[in-house]
Each structure stands twice: as structure tokens, then as C-alpha cells.
Short mmCIF file of C-alpha atoms in Angstrom, two decimals:
data_model
loop_
_atom_site.label_atom_id
_atom_site.label_comp_id
_atom_site.label_asym_id
_atom_site.label_seq_id
_atom_site.Cartn_x
_atom_site.Cartn_y
_atom_site.Cartn_z
CA MET A 1 112.34 127.26 91.05
CA ASP A 2 110.23 130.27 89.80
CA HIS A 3 108.98 131.20 93.37
CA ASP A 4 108.54 130.29 96.89
CA ILE A 5 104.86 130.63 96.92
CA ILE A 6 102.22 131.11 94.34
CA VAL A 7 99.19 132.96 95.77
CA SER A 8 96.14 132.33 93.53
CA GLY A 9 93.58 135.10 94.34
CA GLY A 10 93.74 138.80 94.77
CA GLY A 11 91.12 139.34 97.34
CA ILE A 12 91.53 140.72 100.89
CA ALA A 13 92.93 137.49 101.95
CA GLY A 14 95.11 136.87 99.04
CA LEU A 15 96.65 140.24 99.37
CA THR A 16 97.16 139.90 103.08
CA ALA A 17 99.11 136.55 102.73
CA SER A 18 101.06 137.75 99.90
CA ALA A 19 102.21 140.84 102.11
CA ALA A 20 102.46 138.52 105.18
CA PHE A 21 104.84 135.76 103.38
CA ALA A 22 106.83 138.51 101.61
CA LYS A 23 107.63 140.28 104.75
CA ALA A 24 108.78 136.94 106.19
CA GLY A 25 111.50 136.69 103.33
CA PHE A 26 109.66 134.60 100.75
CA ASP A 27 109.58 135.25 97.10
CA VAL A 28 105.60 135.54 96.33
CA LEU A 29 103.72 135.40 92.94
CA CYS A 30 99.99 136.62 93.45
CA VAL A 31 97.70 136.38 90.53
CA ASP A 32 94.09 137.40 90.41
CA PRO A 33 91.91 137.05 87.25
CA SER A 34 89.84 140.08 87.92
CA PRO A 35 91.17 143.56 87.27
CA ALA A 36 92.13 145.77 90.08
CA ILE A 37 89.00 147.88 91.14
CA THR A 38 90.17 150.40 93.60
CA SER A 39 87.10 153.05 93.53
CA HIS A 40 83.68 152.80 95.27
CA ASP A 41 81.84 154.02 92.24
CA ALA A 42 83.56 151.73 89.62
CA LYS A 43 81.57 149.12 87.91
CA GLY A 44 82.10 145.87 89.55
CA ALA A 45 83.49 147.47 92.84
CA ASP A 46 83.12 145.22 96.07
CA LEU A 47 80.88 147.49 98.14
CA ARG A 48 80.96 145.02 101.26
CA SER A 49 83.01 146.21 104.14
CA THR A 50 85.34 143.98 106.43
CA ALA A 51 85.55 144.58 110.03
CA PHE A 52 89.19 143.31 111.19
CA LEU A 53 88.75 142.05 114.90
CA GLN A 54 91.15 142.57 117.70
CA PRO A 55 93.61 139.58 117.05
CA ALA A 56 93.64 140.27 113.24
CA ARG A 57 95.43 143.82 113.67
CA GLN A 58 98.64 142.07 114.66
CA LEU A 59 98.90 140.15 111.70
CA LEU A 60 98.23 143.41 109.76
CA ILE A 61 100.97 145.06 111.61
CA ASP A 62 103.51 142.30 111.17
CA SER A 63 102.83 142.29 107.35
CA GLY A 64 103.39 146.08 106.94
CA LEU A 65 99.73 146.83 106.05
CA TRP A 66 98.26 148.53 109.16
CA ASP A 67 99.91 151.77 108.69
CA ARG A 68 98.59 152.25 105.42
CA LEU A 69 94.83 150.93 106.63
CA ALA A 70 94.64 152.56 109.95
CA PRO A 71 93.83 156.14 108.86
CA HIS A 72 90.98 154.73 106.79
CA ALA A 73 89.33 152.53 109.56
CA ALA A 74 86.33 153.20 111.84
CA SER A 75 86.31 151.82 115.42
CA LEU A 76 84.01 149.26 116.34
CA GLN A 77 83.53 149.71 120.03
CA VAL A 78 80.11 148.63 120.56
CA MET A 79 78.14 145.70 119.25
CA ARG A 80 74.30 146.24 119.46
CA ILE A 81 71.99 143.64 118.58
CA ILE A 82 68.11 144.70 118.00
CA ASP A 83 65.26 142.21 117.70
CA ALA A 84 62.55 143.71 115.22
CA GLY A 85 60.43 140.53 115.10
CA GLY A 86 57.01 142.00 116.38
CA ASP A 87 54.31 142.72 114.09
CA ASP A 88 55.83 146.17 112.92
CA HIS A 89 59.11 147.41 112.09
CA THR A 90 60.12 148.81 115.31
CA ALA A 91 62.78 147.80 117.73
CA ARG A 92 61.19 145.61 120.71
CA MET A 93 64.50 144.74 122.32
CA SER A 94 67.84 146.40 121.94
CA LYS A 95 71.09 145.16 123.66
CA GLU A 96 74.40 146.40 123.57
CA PHE A 97 78.04 144.67 124.06
CA ASP A 98 80.67 147.15 124.85
CA ALA A 99 84.28 146.15 124.23
CA SER A 100 85.35 147.92 127.33
CA ASP A 101 83.88 144.93 129.20
CA ILE A 102 86.55 142.66 127.95
CA SER A 103 89.51 144.82 126.71
CA GLU A 104 90.92 148.40 126.33
CA GLN A 105 90.62 148.24 122.72
CA PRO A 106 87.73 148.11 120.51
CA PHE A 107 86.23 144.84 119.15
CA GLY A 108 87.76 145.96 115.67
CA TRP A 109 88.14 148.28 112.89
CA ASN A 110 85.85 148.52 109.82
CA LEU A 111 86.84 149.38 106.30
CA PRO A 112 85.24 149.25 102.80
CA ASN A 113 86.38 146.44 100.47
CA TRP A 114 87.41 148.48 97.64
CA LEU A 115 89.52 150.54 99.55
CA LEU A 116 91.36 147.70 101.20
CA ARG A 117 92.09 146.23 97.91
CA ARG A 118 93.35 149.63 96.84
CA GLU A 119 95.63 149.99 99.94
CA MET A 120 96.79 146.59 99.79
CA ALA A 121 97.59 146.50 96.37
CA ALA A 122 99.51 149.75 96.62
CA HIS A 123 101.62 148.21 99.50
CA LEU A 124 102.42 145.06 97.28
CA GLU A 125 103.97 147.40 94.81
CA THR A 126 106.59 148.36 97.17
CA LEU A 127 107.86 145.06 98.05
CA PRO A 128 110.67 143.63 95.78
CA ASN A 129 109.93 140.05 96.45
CA VAL A 130 106.14 140.05 95.43
CA THR A 131 105.06 139.95 91.86
CA TYR A 132 101.53 140.92 91.65
CA ARG A 133 99.71 140.16 88.34
CA THR A 134 95.91 141.10 87.91
CA GLY A 135 93.60 139.99 84.91
CA ILE A 136 95.69 136.77 85.15
CA GLY A 137 94.34 133.66 87.07
CA ALA A 138 95.69 130.23 88.01
CA LYS A 139 93.87 127.40 86.12
CA THR A 140 95.80 124.29 86.20
CA LEU A 141 97.88 122.59 88.86
CA PHE A 142 100.31 119.72 88.79
CA THR A 143 102.27 118.66 91.75
CA ARG A 144 105.09 116.49 92.56
CA THR A 145 106.90 115.88 95.93
CA GLY A 146 109.08 118.72 95.70
CA GLU A 147 107.25 121.39 93.93
CA ALA A 148 103.99 122.60 92.16
CA ARG A 149 103.45 123.76 88.72
CA VAL A 150 100.70 126.28 87.88
CA GLY A 151 99.26 127.23 84.52
CA LEU A 152 98.12 130.56 84.19
CA SER A 153 95.21 131.84 82.07
CA ASP A 154 97.82 133.76 79.72
CA GLY A 155 99.15 130.51 78.71
CA SER A 156 102.33 130.80 80.88
CA ARG A 157 103.45 128.56 83.81
CA ALA A 158 105.02 129.20 87.23
CA LYS A 159 106.74 126.85 89.62
CA ALA A 160 106.63 127.31 93.57
CA ARG A 161 107.10 125.23 96.58
CA LEU A 162 103.73 126.02 97.80
CA VAL A 163 100.43 127.08 96.35
CA ILE A 164 98.12 129.15 98.47
CA ALA A 165 94.53 128.86 97.28
CA ALA A 166 92.93 132.21 98.14
CA ASP A 167 90.60 132.14 94.89
CA GLY A 168 87.27 132.00 96.46
CA ARG A 169 84.47 129.73 97.09
CA ALA A 170 84.59 128.16 93.68
CA SER A 171 88.51 127.85 93.87
CA PRO A 172 89.79 126.52 90.86
CA MET A 173 93.11 125.63 92.70
CA ARG A 174 91.00 123.65 95.00
CA ALA A 175 89.20 121.77 92.39
CA ALA A 176 92.19 121.26 90.56
CA ALA A 177 93.71 119.59 93.81
CA GLY A 178 90.69 117.39 93.99
CA ILE A 179 89.34 118.46 97.57
CA GLU A 180 85.86 118.11 98.17
CA VAL A 181 83.53 120.72 99.93
CA LYS A 182 80.49 120.52 102.03
CA THR A 183 77.90 123.26 101.18
CA THR A 184 74.56 124.43 102.69
CA ARG A 185 72.25 126.95 101.10
CA TYR A 186 69.81 128.98 102.97
CA GLY A 187 67.67 130.37 99.91
CA GLN A 188 69.04 133.88 100.79
CA LYS A 189 70.84 136.61 99.25
CA ALA A 190 72.49 139.81 100.87
CA LEU A 191 72.40 143.34 99.40
CA ALA A 192 75.57 145.38 100.04
CA PHE A 193 75.66 149.16 99.97
CA ALA A 194 76.85 152.23 101.86
CA VAL A 195 74.70 155.03 103.19
CA THR A 196 75.00 158.25 104.87
CA HIS A 197 72.68 159.13 108.09
CA ASP A 198 71.52 161.84 110.26
CA VAL A 199 72.65 160.33 113.52
CA PRO A 200 76.33 159.67 114.05
CA HIS A 201 77.12 156.15 114.61
CA ASP A 202 79.38 156.59 117.65
CA ASN A 203 81.35 153.67 116.70
CA VAL A 204 78.33 151.17 117.21
CA SER A 205 77.93 148.28 114.82
CA THR A 206 74.06 147.28 114.91
CA GLU A 207 72.39 144.13 113.87
CA ILE A 208 68.86 144.49 113.51
CA HIS A 209 67.20 140.79 113.40
CA ARG A 210 63.83 140.05 111.61
CA THR A 211 62.52 137.43 109.33
CA GLY A 212 64.65 136.66 106.50
CA GLY A 213 68.00 137.48 108.08
CA PRO A 214 69.75 140.63 109.61
CA PHE A 215 70.00 143.84 108.53
CA THR A 216 73.56 145.00 109.73
CA LEU A 217 74.97 148.72 109.75
CA VAL A 218 78.67 148.84 110.52
CA PRO A 219 80.49 152.20 111.11
CA LEU A 220 82.78 153.80 108.36
CA PRO A 221 84.41 156.91 108.38
CA ASP A 222 82.35 160.00 107.28
CA PHE A 223 81.63 160.72 103.57
CA GLU A 224 81.39 163.85 102.17
CA GLY A 225 81.20 165.26 105.58
CA LYS A 226 78.45 162.96 106.62
CA PRO A 227 78.39 160.23 109.19
CA SER A 228 78.52 156.92 106.92
CA SER A 229 77.95 153.01 107.57
CA ALA A 230 78.19 150.02 105.29
CA ILE A 231 75.17 147.83 105.46
CA VAL A 232 74.46 144.14 104.71
CA TRP A 233 70.94 143.48 104.37
CA MET A 234 70.02 139.59 104.16
CA GLU A 235 66.61 138.59 103.03
CA GLU A 236 65.04 135.48 101.29
CA GLY A 237 66.16 135.21 97.67
CA PRO A 238 63.13 136.43 95.78
CA LYS A 239 62.55 139.48 98.32
CA ALA A 240 66.34 140.46 97.95
CA LYS A 241 66.24 140.34 94.22
CA ALA A 242 62.94 142.45 94.20
CA LEU A 243 64.61 145.15 96.55
CA ALA A 244 67.52 145.02 94.17
CA ALA A 245 65.12 146.15 91.36
CA LEU A 246 63.86 148.73 93.04
CA SER A 247 64.35 152.40 92.01
CA ASP A 248 66.81 154.21 94.26
CA ALA A 249 63.89 156.25 95.70
CA ASP A 250 61.86 153.02 96.33
CA PHE A 251 64.73 151.39 97.89
CA GLU A 252 65.36 154.14 100.17
CA VAL A 253 61.96 154.02 101.52
CA ALA A 254 62.34 150.32 102.03
CA MET A 255 65.68 150.48 103.88
CA ASN A 256 64.78 153.24 106.17
CA GLN A 257 61.67 151.00 107.29
CA ARG A 258 63.95 147.82 107.70
CA SER A 259 66.53 149.96 109.67
CA CYS A 260 64.18 150.91 112.51
CA ALA A 261 65.50 154.62 112.28
CA VAL A 262 68.20 153.77 114.77
CA LEU A 263 70.72 156.07 112.87
CA GLY A 264 68.03 158.57 111.86
CA HIS A 265 67.11 159.01 107.84
CA LEU A 266 69.36 156.75 105.41
CA GLN A 267 70.50 158.12 102.08
CA LEU A 268 72.22 155.87 99.63
CA ALA A 269 76.05 156.80 99.17
CA SER A 270 76.80 153.71 96.66
CA GLN A 271 75.60 151.30 94.06
CA ARG A 272 74.12 148.18 95.34
CA THR A 273 75.44 144.89 94.93
CA ILE A 274 73.71 141.46 95.97
CA TRP A 275 75.36 138.28 96.98
CA PRO A 276 74.34 134.67 97.55
CA ILE A 277 74.44 133.41 101.11
CA ILE A 278 75.64 129.85 101.83
CA SER A 279 77.87 128.02 104.36
CA GLN A 280 80.83 126.01 103.01
CA HIS A 281 83.92 124.36 104.25
CA ALA A 282 86.38 122.01 102.53
CA GLU A 283 86.77 118.49 103.69
CA HIS A 284 90.68 119.08 103.91
CA LEU A 285 92.53 122.22 104.04
CA SER A 286 95.52 121.02 102.13
CA GLY A 287 96.79 118.53 99.60
CA GLU A 288 100.39 117.98 97.94
CA ARG A 289 102.01 121.47 97.86
CA ILE A 290 98.49 123.27 98.24
CA ALA A 291 97.06 124.95 101.20
CA LEU A 292 93.42 126.39 101.10
CA ILE A 293 92.55 129.70 102.99
CA ALA A 294 89.72 132.09 103.02
CA GLU A 295 86.79 131.51 101.07
CA ALA A 296 88.57 128.56 99.36
CA ALA A 297 88.56 126.60 102.76
CA HIS A 298 85.55 128.20 104.38
CA VAL A 299 82.29 130.46 103.55
CA LEU A 300 80.04 131.99 106.43
CA PRO A 301 76.83 134.14 106.34
CA PRO A 302 78.00 137.73 107.07
CA ILE A 303 77.14 137.41 110.75
CA GLY A 304 79.56 138.45 113.62
CA ALA A 305 82.46 139.45 111.32
CA GLN A 306 83.86 136.16 111.51
CA GLY A 307 84.61 135.38 107.82
CA LEU A 308 87.76 137.30 107.22
CA ASN A 309 89.04 136.87 110.61
CA MET A 310 89.05 133.23 110.25
CA SER A 311 90.81 133.59 107.01
CA LEU A 312 93.41 135.89 108.63
CA GLY A 313 93.68 132.98 111.29
CA ASP A 314 94.35 130.70 108.24
CA ILE A 315 97.36 133.01 107.21
CA ARG A 316 98.84 133.35 110.89
CA ALA A 317 98.69 129.56 111.26
CA LEU A 318 100.21 128.92 107.78
CA LEU A 319 102.96 131.38 108.37
CA ASP A 320 103.77 130.19 111.80
CA LEU A 321 104.45 126.78 110.33
CA ALA A 322 106.21 127.94 107.32
CA THR A 323 108.69 130.48 109.25
CA ALA A 324 109.38 127.53 111.70
CA ARG A 325 110.77 125.31 108.99
CA PRO A 326 111.44 127.32 105.87
CA SER A 327 113.82 125.05 104.27
CA GLU A 328 110.74 122.68 104.25
CA LEU A 329 108.12 125.04 103.00
CA GLY A 330 105.12 123.25 101.53
CA ASP A 331 106.33 119.74 102.37
CA ARG A 332 103.63 117.15 103.77
CA VAL A 333 104.65 117.71 107.31
CA MET A 334 103.97 121.28 107.14
CA LEU A 335 100.65 121.09 105.45
CA ASP A 336 99.30 118.24 107.44
CA ALA A 337 100.18 120.55 110.52
CA TYR A 338 98.08 123.20 109.01
CA HIS A 339 95.08 121.22 108.63
CA ARG A 340 95.15 119.99 112.04
CA ALA A 341 95.56 123.63 113.49
CA ARG A 342 92.65 125.01 111.72
CA ILE A 343 90.13 122.33 110.91
CA ASN A 344 88.35 122.20 114.15
CA ASP A 345 88.11 125.91 114.67
CA ILE A 346 86.66 126.19 111.24
CA ARG A 347 83.96 123.69 111.56
CA MET A 348 83.01 124.89 114.92
CA ARG A 349 82.48 128.61 113.69
CA VAL A 350 80.76 127.43 110.28
CA ALA A 351 78.41 125.47 112.72
CA GLY A 352 77.85 128.39 115.22
CA VAL A 353 77.39 130.93 112.55
CA ALA A 354 75.16 128.81 110.49
CA MET A 355 72.84 128.34 113.38
CA LEU A 356 72.72 132.07 114.27
CA ASN A 357 71.73 132.53 110.76
CA LYS A 358 68.94 130.06 110.94
CA THR A 359 67.58 131.59 114.14
CA SER A 360 67.58 135.21 112.51
CA MET A 361 65.39 133.53 109.77
CA LEU A 362 62.58 132.53 111.98
CA SER A 363 59.21 133.55 110.80
CA ALA A 364 56.72 131.98 113.20
CA ARG A 365 55.39 134.36 116.10
CA PRO A 366 56.29 132.03 118.80
CA LEU A 367 59.63 131.35 117.61
CA ARG A 368 60.54 134.73 117.07
CA ASP A 369 59.36 135.52 120.53
CA ALA A 370 61.85 132.63 121.72
CA ARG A 371 64.62 134.68 119.82
CA ALA A 372 63.92 137.75 121.59
CA ALA A 373 64.11 135.93 124.98
CA GLY A 374 67.29 134.05 124.23
CA LEU A 375 68.79 137.21 123.40
CA ASN A 376 67.47 138.93 126.88
CA ALA A 377 68.57 136.02 128.65
CA LEU A 378 72.26 135.87 127.02
CA TYR A 379 72.55 139.64 127.74
CA SER A 380 71.28 139.44 131.35
CA PHE A 381 74.08 136.95 132.43
CA ALA A 382 77.19 138.85 132.73
CA PRO A 383 79.67 136.01 132.55
CA LEU A 384 78.03 134.23 129.65
CA ARG A 385 78.09 137.79 127.87
CA LYS A 386 81.78 138.25 128.43
CA SER A 387 82.26 134.54 127.22
CA ILE A 388 80.31 135.10 123.90
CA MET A 389 82.20 138.35 123.27
CA GLN A 390 85.51 136.79 123.88
CA MET A 391 84.72 133.68 121.50
CA GLY A 392 83.51 136.13 118.92
CA LEU A 393 87.18 137.72 118.90
CA GLY A 394 88.62 134.47 118.37
CA ALA A 395 89.34 132.98 121.86
CA LYS A 396 89.05 129.09 121.95
CA GLY A 397 86.34 128.07 124.01
#
């Protein structure tokens, strides 16, 4: 056998899975068709950021990744939700959810995606039982009861006991395994970019809700001596495209109007990228000798920092099963158990985030007013507020 595990996909989830399974003693091949882009100003850089919620940190510690990431992370102590659904662009209601109400730790820690890939890739290079290849993707899959054979884009082949598909929402390994997906499209797109601002963020993450979707500011470490945040701005598709086409100067005017000035004047500190917004989940999380994780298994709108943290939940569940029966890695019993362990939580969270997204898109005045009233009711009832915060961190309801 060439390897114990082949990880298809070198995004954040794929790199984390590679590190986690290597630390557990498995021999891992990780392939990624994309070149390694590890600078925020490089063409094609992923300018989104990722918030690792509390439960995710232990997996990063166990994988040997956290010590590399911690110096670059910004803490998320407070989650602030603002309703700006009135007739102007001012904040008409603002509520803060403080992690100190439920924990001694912050809700999580935020890092830019390009930096995460840089640090994670550098860590993999230090591991003797990981082979990490960029510019090469997994294309074909042939499985038998005891092994999987993967055809790579350079014409070579590799064998393993388990294939982990971490290769995105259009996963070629999922398609090769014949696993169907259910997809919901919202007609939205998200603009992702970084800014500097006048007012320190004080480790407060802010979602500003208005017709079209939320405008989310997530703390980053200071950039060139100035307070900095990552922004994901969701809008209906045509408006998002129009915003993306603006000059930097005109775009700064628009984003400052949309931000309700919660952090003072914003200035662009990166390129802008644009991403389609969908919900998607696989009908089954495993097949013969293959397990789906991350966006190969589930895709969510970027609300509440659920997407990547669900992905790390996938990795933890799969890793626990693999280490419990290492000699049976990738067999049907293990992979059926993985599906059962994750599928209900995934479906619940996909449905919940989809509902929140549809609520954020409301345009009729009475419905916008109802959204604001609902936020006020949620915040005002302390036991419910704490339960929502705990569920957001991954606690089972």
C-alpha cells in the first residue's frame, strides 16, 4: 500500500486533516490542484478569514498546529449583532453576546485564510509521514473492499486504505464515488476583503443585518500599525457584482455607508474577491473507502462561523474512529459509523444557518421590523441567549 490515507484538497480543512492523521501515526498523502498561495497580495489569494471556535482549538493543539497559529490570531470575545433595516443606513438596534457569560475563554480566534494555509503548509513540511504535493489533484477513484486507487492529474496513481475528500463544493472525489448532493441557491454573492479602521475592534465581531444579507466585520491582528478587520459583505448577486466593479475609492464610500460607522472610517487593506452563496450537503458522508469532510460534505452561508468549525467536527469524528480501530482504517464499519456520527448535526446546522440567511435577506418593512423585534426578544431572555451561544459553539441542543 502506498499510503494509509490520501487527502484530496489542500485548503484549511485538508491541511488540518493531514496534520491530525499524521500526528496520530498514519502515513498521509495530501494533494491540491491549486498552487500554494501564502501572501495576502498575491493573485488568487483567499482573502476570507476563518474563526476557530472554542471546541476547534483542541483539535489544532492535538494536531501540532496551534503553536504556529496562536501568534497570528485575534480573539473573538464579543459577538455583536446590529439591525440596520430601517429607511436609512443607521444602526437601529445593537445587541452584544459576551463569551464571559458562558466561558472563561473567548468564543474563538480569527485568522486570514491565506496566512492559515502558509502556516499549515509549513507545518506539514516538518512531518516525516506526510507527503504534500501542490499543483496536482485527485481526478479518478477506483475502490475495492480493501483499498482505494486514486488517479492524479499528473498521470500517476496512488493507493490508500482511506480517501478523505476535502476538495470543495464541486468535489471530484465525491462525484467519482457517485454521492449525490442537495443544493440551495439564494441568488447572493459575498465580497471578501480586509480593512483598517480608526476605532479599535476590541475583539468584537459584528454582523450588521440589512436587506441582501449581513455585513460582517471580524477582528484581525493590527495591519501596518492600524486596527484591522476582515469583512464578508453579502448582497443579492447583481448588486454584489456591481460593487465588485467599483473603483477602490467608490467602493470605500459604499462600504463605509454599509458599515454604520461602527469602527469609524474604513480603508481597504487588500484586494477584493467575490464568492457565490449556497447551502449544500451530501446525501451520504461516506462510500467505499472514502469519507467526505468540509465543503465536500456541507456548504453554508458565512453566518455564525459555522462552516469551518463543522469541518473540524468532521475531522475529529473521523480521527476518533480511525484511532479506535487503526488496523481497520477505512473499512465499511468505520465509515458507516462516521456517517451516523455527523449527518444529523450537519443537516440541523445547514437548515439553521439557511433560515438565518433568509431572515437576513428580508426586504419588506413589516418583516424587517419583525426581524429586529425577534433579535430584541432573543437577547432579552437570558437563558435562551446563553443556550443560543452554546449551540453556536457546537454544543448539542
